Amino acid sequence: MAETSSRELFTIADPIIGIDLGTTNSLVAWCDERGPRILTGPNNQSHCPSVVHIDPAPPAPNRHMEVGQPARDRAVERATHTISSVKRLMGKGLADVAPQLAYLPYAVTSQNPDGSGQAAIKVGDKTYTPQEVSAAILRELRDWAQPYFQHPVRKAVITVPAYFDDAQRQATRDAGRLAGLEVVRIVNEPTAAALAYGLDRSDDATIAVYDLGGGTFDISILRIEQGLFRVLSTNGDTRLGGDDFDQAILRLVQSEIAAQLNVTQIDFPPSTLQALRHFAERVKVELSEKPSATIEIDLGQGRNYRRSITRDEFLALIRPLIAATLDRCKQALQDADITPAQIDKVVMVGGSTYMPFVREQVGSFFDTQPYTALNPMEVVALGAAVQGAILAKINRGILLQDIVPLSLGIETMGGAVAKLITKGRSIPCAADEIFSTSAEGQTAVKIHVLQGERELVEHCRSLGQFTLSGIPPMAAGLPKLRVRFLVDTSGILSVTATEERSGTKAALQIVPSYGLTKDEVDQMVRQSVLNARTDMLAHRLIDLRNQINQDTAAIEKSLKIVGTDIDPAYLTQLQSLMATVRQLAPTEDADAIHTALTAMDHASARLGELAITKTLQDL
Ligand code: ADP
Ligand code: MG
């Protein structure tokens, strides 16, 4: 049978979707009792490049405007017909956008067909309003969303930057209307980001939203009181973002290629430049994950440019740009008349905040661990969807009644769960536990974070995992891995793993309340009660089997050390005890295993002493 893509179908009447209409990328999301999620496009893509290609003489009707990735792919070849960054023109007069024009490859005119005198776009002999172009993007996103719903999608919440004025907000509303959407609310992007984290439901707080996207940087200081947001100040730079980091790499590559070719400067054709820019972006993204990345470019005629760029080299290029964003933060704080210490929470937004350096810098500037649990490229759309759910009176997420609704823990050896924070604890709360490695010389440990009341991994809900690597090789059981769980006042879980001997660290942040309905939570609790006895036995068996592995390995090791210096009768006794234990291990008879294990452990005490004596003799 052919595989058909099966998709959840939401049956709600008149759904309200959330749209992040971005300068670089746009996204659509939806929120129900399970919390917000991104709705993906036909190729499962989560974001739609905010690019529209216009064909003024279309070969067929409806081929007039092409939106998203196909349009972006044409940006080089058909520069004057491909509209990007249209958000920069929304609701603006020509004079307002004059400084932008140098960056836009298409023609901008004041001959707006709506007669408003606002800036419009000229393609061939036709003129388009920025609203029309934005409407094409909104229509595309509505089309992405529609297959998720049984009923027509007609309503949307759309986000705009906090500094957008009335004209810009109105232009955004008009774009929605042109796309056939009723814009039920225009929400500030930083407010949406805070909503995505559910900060409207936590205590009164002052929040900084640091948004570093592709072409823009925004810092907003918000105050939330009794669920209502107020913008205290905004600052930023409309010409600072990830594109500049790409440019920095591009400039480095260009100058090195020039040097290699022994010329002072090379003029690459635009298509080559565009390719190099893509390339530079890939290197940048790779450096968010790895300490170095390799660049290799074929220069033709058998020549090749190849070098590896380290994170440190890259940082040297962009450090001043990040410092500039922090200066803006200072300014915003001053305008709001507060100090960094008065900021309770920092929310990270925008693809460029994936960069570990940015997270570190922002974290130390505000002296708090910034929120990164939600994908920074998606968080604004998620928040728009949350606003939609609030307006539709959907009871989103598990209601946080100031307590942890389900236990939180990690996977341990053999598929059992060690609970660090148990259900019902009041928030904020924290827990610490020391673990170790199970293999000799193990240098990496996977930390799998789970939620639920059951004893086995397979019956709990996986919240995510990460790897603590860079542990210096040590004997099994020697590393001290401290795993720390922290649930803050907003219910956000931070998991940190530290190897205490070496200080290596790794961390993960999660919003544990997303993905489950209240009914599912209740169901999970009921299941744990129903299965309490079997679960306890299963967990006990796993622990016993782990103990068997550990103890028999220790005995084997001691036997090797002692060698022939052992009384043959004692050796036979130990071997038979080990055989018994190993034979019982796969059975379900926990008591029998326990008895055999205890017998073996008692008998092997003398062997342990022999091994120590032997080791000391051999010194
Ligand atoms: P905008 O709000 O301007 O639409 P986005 O939030 O979509 O922008 O961010 C896009 C920017 O994020 C691009 O410059 C892209 O290269 C950058 N980016 C995406 N992923 C990463 C990553 N893993 N590391 C560094 N930069 C990234
Ligand atoms: Mg953005």
XYZ file of C-alpha atoms and ligand atoms in Angstrom:
647
model
C 0.000 0.000 0.000
C 1.262 3.452 -0.818
C 2.255 5.497 2.139
C 0.128 8.566 2.610
C 1.321 11.338 4.816
C -0.864 11.303 7.836
C -1.295 14.505 9.695
C -3.181 15.415 12.803
C -6.423 17.130 11.803
C -7.660 19.822 14.151
C -11.429 19.907 14.263
C -11.819 23.275 15.926
C -14.168 25.731 14.227
C -12.698 29.045 13.150
C -9.118 28.480 14.345
C -6.826 31.437 15.058
C -3.341 30.842 13.715
C -0.240 32.795 14.746
C 2.066 34.303 12.149
C 5.562 35.717 12.539
C 5.877 37.934 9.480
C 9.661 38.369 9.552
C 12.158 40.425 7.596
C 14.115 37.335 6.565
C 11.808 34.427 7.386
C 8.131 33.973 8.213
C 6.468 31.167 10.164
C 3.004 29.984 11.119
C 2.000 28.235 14.350
C -1.011 26.955 16.239
C -1.707 26.442 19.935
C -4.151 24.138 21.676
C -4.230 22.353 25.056
C -0.904 20.728 24.179
C 0.790 24.083 23.795
C 2.051 25.859 20.687
C 3.668 24.179 17.703
C 4.943 25.200 14.288
C 2.856 24.237 11.265
C 5.147 23.167 8.455
C 4.922 23.617 4.708
C 4.513 21.028 1.953
C 8.172 19.952 2.152
C 7.991 19.917 5.908
C 9.914 23.178 6.087
C 9.321 25.193 9.229
C 10.112 28.637 7.893
C 9.259 30.420 4.694
C 11.838 32.879 3.366
C 10.118 36.280 3.239
C 10.895 36.586 -0.450
C 8.450 37.071 -3.316
C 9.342 36.736 -6.967
C 7.066 38.724 -9.242
C 6.488 37.890 -12.860
C 4.822 40.978 -14.373
C 3.977 39.060 -17.535
C 2.895 35.723 -16.183
C 2.631 32.807 -18.585
C -0.557 31.666 -16.918
C -2.908 33.063 -14.321
C -1.912 32.393 -10.711
C 1.743 32.223 -11.622
C 2.057 35.827 -10.803
C 3.860 35.657 -7.499
C 6.168 32.983 -6.264
C 6.813 32.890 -2.522
C 9.482 31.463 -0.242
C 12.442 29.301 -1.116
C 11.786 29.148 -4.898
C 11.703 32.940 -4.914
C 14.855 33.193 -2.837
C 16.614 30.859 -5.247
C 15.962 33.394 -7.986
C 17.213 36.382 -6.013
C 20.464 36.528 -7.953
C 19.307 35.725 -11.439
C 16.231 37.991 -11.263
C 17.308 40.569 -8.713
C 14.991 43.370 -9.861
C 11.956 41.055 -9.819
C 12.621 39.463 -6.474
C 11.312 41.273 -3.431
C 13.020 40.594 -0.127
C 12.934 42.540 3.153
C 9.565 44.043 2.201
C 8.904 44.465 5.909
C 11.332 47.378 5.848
C 8.941 49.262 3.544
C 5.663 48.584 5.314
C 3.750 51.759 6.089
C 6.661 54.039 5.246
C 7.020 57.091 3.050
C 9.734 57.117 0.421
C 11.806 59.591 2.413
C 11.711 57.268 5.466
C 13.170 54.394 3.512
C 15.744 56.367 1.521
C 18.637 55.008 3.602
C 17.435 51.442 2.915
C 17.293 51.825 -0.832
C 20.990 51.194 -1.426
C 20.488 47.674 -0.004
C 17.416 46.770 -2.028
C 18.041 45.407 -5.522
C 14.523 46.256 -6.693
C 13.043 49.650 -7.562
C 11.112 51.587 -4.922
C 8.805 54.453 -5.880
C 6.504 56.966 -4.217
C 3.863 56.333 -6.915
C 1.865 54.079 -4.650
C -1.186 52.753 -6.518
C -3.308 53.340 -3.404
C -2.494 57.049 -3.650
C -1.181 57.172 -0.082
C 2.235 58.395 -1.080
C 3.780 55.526 0.850
C 6.703 53.656 -0.663
C 5.781 51.078 -3.292
C 7.690 48.592 -5.407
C 8.111 48.822 -9.138
C 8.600 45.667 -11.123
C 8.636 46.132 -14.902
C 5.873 48.644 -15.575
C 3.718 47.490 -12.693
C 3.658 48.880 -9.183
C 2.934 46.859 -6.054
C 2.309 47.992 -2.512
C 4.373 46.409 0.290
C 1.007 45.232 1.677
C 0.337 43.252 -1.493
C 3.748 41.613 -1.359
C 3.342 40.801 2.355
C -0.121 39.452 1.584
C 1.462 36.941 -0.796
C 3.636 35.681 2.078
C 0.657 35.541 4.448
C -1.406 33.648 1.860
C 1.403 31.133 1.471
C 1.510 30.586 5.245
C -2.275 30.261 5.418
C -1.965 27.586 2.719
C 0.622 25.808 4.852
C -1.730 25.888 7.829
C -4.972 24.942 6.079
C -4.283 21.169 5.673
C -3.995 20.899 9.474
C -7.593 22.019 9.954
C -10.975 20.629 9.119
C -12.483 24.116 8.892
C -11.299 27.094 6.862
C -8.515 29.170 8.373
C -9.704 32.761 8.390
C -8.237 34.361 11.474
C -4.700 35.189 12.464
C -2.603 36.929 15.055
C 0.348 38.635 13.356
C 3.471 39.911 15.084
C 5.324 43.163 14.445
C 8.422 44.753 16.018
C 7.674 46.654 19.212
C 8.855 49.896 17.606
C 6.378 49.675 14.670
C 4.279 52.834 14.526
C 0.559 53.039 13.754
C 1.096 53.263 9.996
C 3.293 50.167 10.003
C 0.802 48.259 12.137
C -2.045 49.329 9.902
C -0.086 48.239 6.814
C 0.374 44.822 8.437
C -3.366 44.572 9.136
C -4.072 45.522 5.523
C -1.701 42.847 4.279
C -3.655 40.317 6.319
C -6.950 41.530 4.907
C -5.590 41.300 1.342
C -4.601 37.729 2.092
C -8.168 36.988 3.158
C -7.327 36.831 6.846
C -9.006 38.645 9.654
C -6.182 39.957 11.801
C -7.659 39.505 15.247
C -4.667 40.991 17.002
C -1.338 42.600 16.169
C 1.184 41.560 18.826
C 4.667 42.862 19.524
C 7.347 40.319 18.673
C 9.042 40.500 22.100
C 5.666 40.082 23.814
C 4.989 37.042 21.633
C 8.358 35.555 22.596
C 7.504 36.016 26.269
C 4.043 34.491 25.722
C 5.616 31.449 24.081
C 7.402 30.803 27.383
C 4.165 31.292 29.270
C 5.587 34.280 31.113
C 2.140 35.873 31.215
C 1.230 33.206 33.748
C 4.172 33.719 36.060
C 4.784 36.323 38.730
C 5.220 39.977 37.882
C 8.599 40.399 36.261
C 10.866 42.574 34.152
C 11.969 40.807 31.003
C 14.603 41.536 28.372
C 13.963 40.107 24.921
C 17.179 39.961 22.877
C 16.362 39.390 19.210
C 19.285 38.956 16.815
C 17.940 37.853 13.445
C 19.311 37.894 9.921
C 19.345 41.606 9.202
C 18.119 43.277 12.362
C 18.811 43.500 16.054
C 16.140 44.420 18.588
C 16.299 44.647 22.348
C 13.059 45.178 24.231
C 12.506 45.632 27.926
C 9.075 44.434 29.008
C 7.240 44.587 32.269
C 4.662 41.935 33.000
C 2.137 42.639 35.728
C -0.822 40.375 36.402
C -0.557 38.861 32.971
C -0.397 42.183 31.140
C 2.644 43.292 29.172
C 4.007 46.793 28.927
C 6.948 47.801 26.737
C 9.319 49.852 28.914
C 11.830 50.570 26.177
C 13.162 49.335 22.874
C 16.447 49.767 21.100
C 18.330 48.096 18.323
C 19.932 48.390 14.965
C 17.967 47.814 11.773
C 21.216 46.977 9.982
C 22.875 44.496 12.283
C 22.374 40.756 12.213
C 23.487 37.389 10.967
C 24.056 38.751 7.464
C 26.918 40.818 8.860
C 28.548 37.713 10.303
C 28.304 36.074 6.886
C 29.837 39.196 5.353
C 32.745 39.086 7.792
C 33.595 35.549 6.718
C 33.051 36.497 3.091
C 35.486 39.419 3.351
C 38.112 37.210 4.949
C 37.756 34.612 2.200
C 37.802 37.225 -0.531
C 40.963 38.881 0.706
C 42.728 35.562 1.147
C 41.748 34.417 -2.320
C 43.017 37.706 -3.726
C 46.305 37.194 -1.900
C 46.550 33.627 -3.163
C 45.920 34.756 -6.723
C 48.370 37.587 -6.259
C 45.938 40.352 -7.101
C 44.897 43.288 -4.948
C 41.187 42.750 -5.399
C 38.904 40.409 -7.275
C 35.539 41.275 -8.654
C 33.433 38.172 -8.422
C 30.327 38.140 -10.592
C 27.133 38.490 -8.507
C 26.225 34.812 -8.873
C 29.618 33.767 -7.478
C 29.257 36.277 -4.664
C 25.829 34.912 -3.813
C 27.240 31.380 -3.773
C 30.111 32.497 -1.555
C 27.655 34.201 0.776
C 25.641 30.991 1.148
C 28.896 29.265 1.806
C 29.912 31.764 4.463
C 26.540 31.310 6.163
C 27.021 27.552 6.250
C 30.414 27.964 7.858
C 28.920 30.320 10.444
C 26.140 27.872 11.299
C 28.643 25.019 11.551
C 30.724 27.073 13.989
C 27.725 27.262 16.327
C 28.071 23.496 16.727
C 31.750 22.783 16.266
C 35.051 24.419 17.216
C 36.138 24.660 13.584
C 34.812 24.441 10.027
C 36.482 23.921 6.678
C 36.081 26.174 3.668
C 37.019 24.860 0.277
C 36.480 26.734 -2.966
C 37.420 25.698 -6.467
C 39.074 28.684 -8.130
C 39.240 27.085 -11.569
C 42.332 26.202 -13.577
C 43.290 23.575 -11.063
C 43.532 26.134 -8.271
C 41.905 25.632 -4.952
C 41.306 27.735 -1.874
C 41.135 25.726 1.289
C 41.408 26.605 4.938
C 39.930 25.747 8.225
C 38.460 28.517 10.320
C 38.234 28.143 14.082
C 35.542 29.510 16.327
C 38.121 31.842 17.888
C 39.071 33.296 14.504
C 35.423 33.832 13.696
C 34.812 35.442 17.074
C 37.672 37.852 16.492
C 35.783 39.025 13.390
C 32.396 39.472 15.022
C 33.224 40.404 18.617
C 32.783 44.150 17.955
C 29.332 43.500 16.457
C 28.176 41.583 19.513
C 29.644 44.282 21.734
C 27.556 46.782 19.767
C 24.379 44.833 20.576
C 25.269 44.967 24.269
C 25.727 48.738 24.022
C 22.187 48.873 22.691
C 21.047 46.783 25.646
C 22.687 49.280 27.998
C 20.880 52.087 26.246
C 17.539 50.284 26.487
C 18.050 49.704 30.209
C 18.902 53.342 30.718
C 15.781 54.413 28.839
C 13.704 52.106 31.013
C 15.554 53.475 34.036
C 16.634 50.084 35.345
C 19.866 48.184 35.941
C 20.814 44.777 34.475
C 20.285 43.274 37.933
C 16.621 44.281 37.823
C 16.031 42.082 34.779
C 14.410 38.863 36.001
C 14.364 36.936 32.739
C 16.042 37.112 29.365
C 14.403 35.569 26.302
C 16.525 34.768 23.259
C 15.001 35.288 19.823
C 16.375 35.071 16.274
C 18.563 32.542 14.484
C 21.777 34.317 15.431
C 21.200 33.589 19.114
C 22.095 29.977 18.335
C 25.683 31.162 18.537
C 27.110 30.004 21.880
C 29.174 33.181 22.106
C 26.037 35.323 21.885
C 24.365 33.266 24.624
C 27.404 33.623 26.873
C 27.746 37.351 26.319
C 24.080 38.091 26.831
C 23.958 35.780 29.855
C 26.852 37.509 31.544
C 25.616 40.979 30.623
C 22.284 40.387 32.361
C 23.820 37.971 34.839
C 21.167 35.335 34.238
C 20.791 32.179 32.185
C 18.858 33.307 29.084
C 15.837 31.303 27.942
C 16.745 29.158 24.949
C 14.423 26.181 25.498
C 12.275 27.102 22.518
C 13.836 27.349 19.076
C 14.814 31.044 18.774
C 13.768 31.132 15.131
C 10.321 29.792 16.024
C 9.585 31.395 19.354
C 7.836 34.514 17.996
C 5.438 32.462 15.843
C 4.798 30.130 18.801
C 3.927 33.153 20.910
C 1.594 34.517 18.226
C -0.200 31.172 18.362
C -0.396 31.394 22.163
C -2.011 34.817 21.793
C -4.492 33.215 19.388
C -5.280 30.539 21.969
C -5.802 33.166 24.653
C -8.251 35.014 22.386
C -10.038 31.767 21.510
C -10.153 30.875 25.226
C -8.344 27.619 24.635
C -6.985 26.247 27.866
C -3.401 25.904 26.689
C -0.778 23.669 28.223
C -0.945 21.983 31.572
C -2.165 24.476 34.034
C 0.747 25.261 36.267
C -0.654 25.395 39.753
C 2.673 26.352 41.222
C 3.643 22.704 41.392
C 5.490 20.295 39.130
C 2.667 18.316 37.482
C 4.748 15.253 36.527
C 8.048 13.924 37.841
C 11.259 14.780 36.001
C 14.303 12.564 35.751
C 16.965 10.989 33.592
C 17.573 7.596 32.027
C 19.973 5.370 33.902
C 21.667 2.108 32.945
C 19.386 -0.634 31.742
C 16.468 1.602 30.780
C 15.327 2.713 34.231
C 14.471 6.269 35.228
C 16.074 8.118 38.105
C 13.638 10.803 39.230
C 15.307 13.983 40.336
C 12.225 16.105 40.879
C 9.065 14.347 41.940
C 5.547 15.319 41.025
C 3.866 17.778 43.318
C 6.931 19.741 44.383
C 6.288 23.432 44.475
C 8.133 25.630 42.032
C 10.754 26.977 41.886
C 12.683 23.875 42.892
C 16.007 22.210 42.223
C 17.653 18.832 42.656
C 21.162 17.507 42.344
C 22.376 13.985 41.896
C 25.756 12.399 41.262
C 26.088 9.734 38.593
C 29.086 8.041 37.053
C 30.221 6.230 33.942
C 29.684 2.531 33.336
C 32.464 1.829 30.826
C 36.250 2.068 31.152
C 37.700 5.287 29.750
C 34.281 6.615 28.776
C 34.656 10.208 27.528
C 31.027 11.045 26.748
C 27.713 10.449 28.503
C 24.259 10.815 27.042
C 21.802 12.569 29.331
C 18.232 11.641 28.435
C 15.636 13.800 30.201
C 12.281 12.180 30.937
C 8.928 13.089 32.355
C 6.413 10.798 33.992
C 5.583 8.671 36.992
C 6.572 5.258 35.671
C 9.809 3.450 36.438
C 10.978 2.534 32.947
C 12.123 4.803 30.144
C 9.715 3.188 27.719
C 6.743 4.307 29.816
C 7.870 7.879 30.290
C 7.827 10.829 27.981
C 11.099 11.881 26.444
C 11.722 15.609 26.818
C 15.076 15.691 25.047
C 18.639 14.606 25.365
C 22.129 15.974 25.199
C 25.670 14.702 25.468
C 28.285 15.641 27.993
C 31.540 15.072 26.148
C 35.158 15.850 26.839
C 35.308 13.774 30.033
C 38.962 12.780 30.576
C 39.322 8.969 30.261
C 39.013 7.368 33.698
C 38.135 3.989 35.139
C 34.431 3.144 35.071
C 32.646 4.637 38.046
C 35.357 7.167 38.792
C 34.023 10.310 37.054
C 31.664 12.366 39.202
C 28.819 13.505 37.002
C 26.669 15.992 38.796
C 23.273 16.368 37.146
C 21.320 19.371 38.286
C 17.642 20.013 37.585
C 16.187 23.426 38.107
C 12.539 24.331 37.566
C 12.138 28.088 37.733
C 9.087 30.170 38.634
C 7.819 29.928 35.036
C 8.081 26.153 34.992
C 11.072 26.134 32.611
C 13.426 23.223 33.296
C 17.192 23.694 33.050
C 19.300 20.549 33.154
C 23.031 20.919 33.685
C 25.552 18.075 33.704
C 29.028 18.704 35.090
C 31.924 16.285 35.408
C 33.323 17.552 38.670
C 36.911 16.329 38.336
C 37.476 18.073 35.005
C 34.811 20.755 35.147
C 33.392 19.878 31.702
C 29.816 21.004 31.394
C 26.778 20.687 29.142
C 23.226 21.905 29.508
C 19.734 21.747 28.091
C 16.622 23.832 28.650
C 13.094 22.508 28.227
C 9.478 23.645 28.628
C 8.120 20.451 30.229
C 4.481 21.556 30.215
C 4.265 21.593 26.407
C 3.052 18.570 24.477
C 0.525 17.167 26.959
C -3.074 17.919 27.801
C -4.420 17.939 31.339
C -6.228 14.662 30.578
C -3.024 13.046 29.403
C -1.272 14.110 32.583
C -4.053 12.582 34.675
C -3.895 9.457 32.542
C -0.142 9.166 33.100
C -0.613 9.452 36.839
C -3.397 6.833 36.809
C -1.239 4.439 34.792
C 1.577 4.757 37.317
C -0.776 3.813 40.142
C -2.204 0.870 38.213
C 1.270 -0.392 37.330
C 2.979 0.429 40.585
C 3.760 -3.192 41.519
C 5.038 -4.362 38.130
C 6.996 -1.150 37.683
C 8.650 -1.518 41.050
C 9.656 -5.071 40.239
C 10.964 -4.049 36.815
C 13.016 -1.257 38.329
C 14.359 -3.556 41.029
C 15.366 -6.132 38.410
C 17.220 -3.500 36.386
C 19.078 -2.338 39.483
C 19.961 -5.915 40.444
C 21.205 -6.729 36.933
C 23.317 -3.576 36.871
C 24.736 -4.620 40.237
C 25.499 -8.095 38.880
C 27.400 -6.654 35.930
C 29.350 -4.302 38.127
C 30.208 -6.845 40.850
C 31.131 -9.735 38.540
C 33.336 -7.348 36.527
C 35.051 -6.313 39.766
C 35.589 -9.959 40.754
C 37.037 -10.811 37.332
C 39.367 -7.861 37.613
C 40.585 -8.930 41.075
C 41.042 -12.513 39.892
C 43.303 -11.264 37.124
C 45.400 -9.294 39.620
C 45.674 -12.174 42.058
C 46.510 -14.639 39.266
C 47.698 -17.982 40.605
C 48.027 -16.698 44.163
C 44.643 -18.038 45.132
C 43.508 -21.160 46.908
C 41.896 -23.389 44.196
C 38.925 -24.274 46.422
C 38.174 -20.579 47.004
C 38.481 -19.946 43.263
C 35.992 -22.726 42.515
C 33.609 -21.349 45.132
C 33.708 -17.867 43.592
C 33.250 -19.203 40.079
C 30.234 -21.234 41.072
C 28.676 -18.261 42.895
C 29.189 -16.091 39.808
C 27.676 -18.776 37.596
C 24.590 -18.924 39.826
C 24.160 -15.175 39.769
C 24.559 -15.000 36.005
C 22.104 -17.830 35.539
C 19.507 -16.062 37.662
C 20.063 -12.632 36.104
C 17.613 -13.001 33.192
C 14.855 -14.398 35.440
C 12.213 -12.276 37.142
C 12.880 -13.712 40.570
C 14.238 -10.597 42.230
C 14.450 -12.159 45.690
C 16.465 -15.150 44.435
C 18.785 -12.837 42.516
C 19.226 -10.675 45.562
C 20.106 -13.672 47.770
C 22.614 -15.031 45.245
C 24.155 -11.606 44.728
C 24.572 -11.080 48.462
C 26.193 -14.500 48.813
C 28.610 -13.740 46.000
C 29.458 -10.322 47.407
C 30.142 -11.743 50.869
C 32.331 -14.476 49.504
C 34.306 -12.082 47.326
C 35.274 -9.740 50.161
C 38.395 -11.817 50.843
C 39.322 -11.709 47.154
C 39.207 -7.927 47.266
C 41.680 -7.930 50.142
C 43.964 -10.364 48.292
C 43.936 -8.114 45.232
C 44.874 -5.048 47.291
C 47.718 -6.904 49.017
C 48.958 -8.146 45.669
C 48.868 -4.672 44.141
C 50.805 -3.234 47.071
C 53.430 -6.027 46.804
C 53.903 -5.294 43.129
C 54.503 -1.592 43.670
P 14.625 37.387 10.957
O 13.981 37.664 12.274
O 15.451 38.551 10.473
O 13.643 36.895 9.950
P 15.730 34.818 11.798
O 15.372 34.819 13.222
O 14.990 33.897 10.898
O 15.769 36.281 11.183
O 17.302 34.467 11.734
C 17.987 34.287 10.546
C 19.484 34.393 10.812
O 19.885 33.383 11.746
C 20.337 34.158 9.562
O 21.394 35.128 9.517
C 20.928 32.782 9.790
O 22.199 32.609 9.157
C 21.083 32.773 11.291
N 21.197 31.415 11.848
C 20.323 30.383 11.734
N 20.777 29.298 12.370
C 21.983 29.636 12.910
C 22.968 28.940 13.687
N 22.797 27.651 14.037
N 24.080 29.607 14.065
C 24.268 30.906 13.722
N 23.381 31.616 12.985
C 22.256 30.994 12.585
Mg 12.554 37.743 13.654
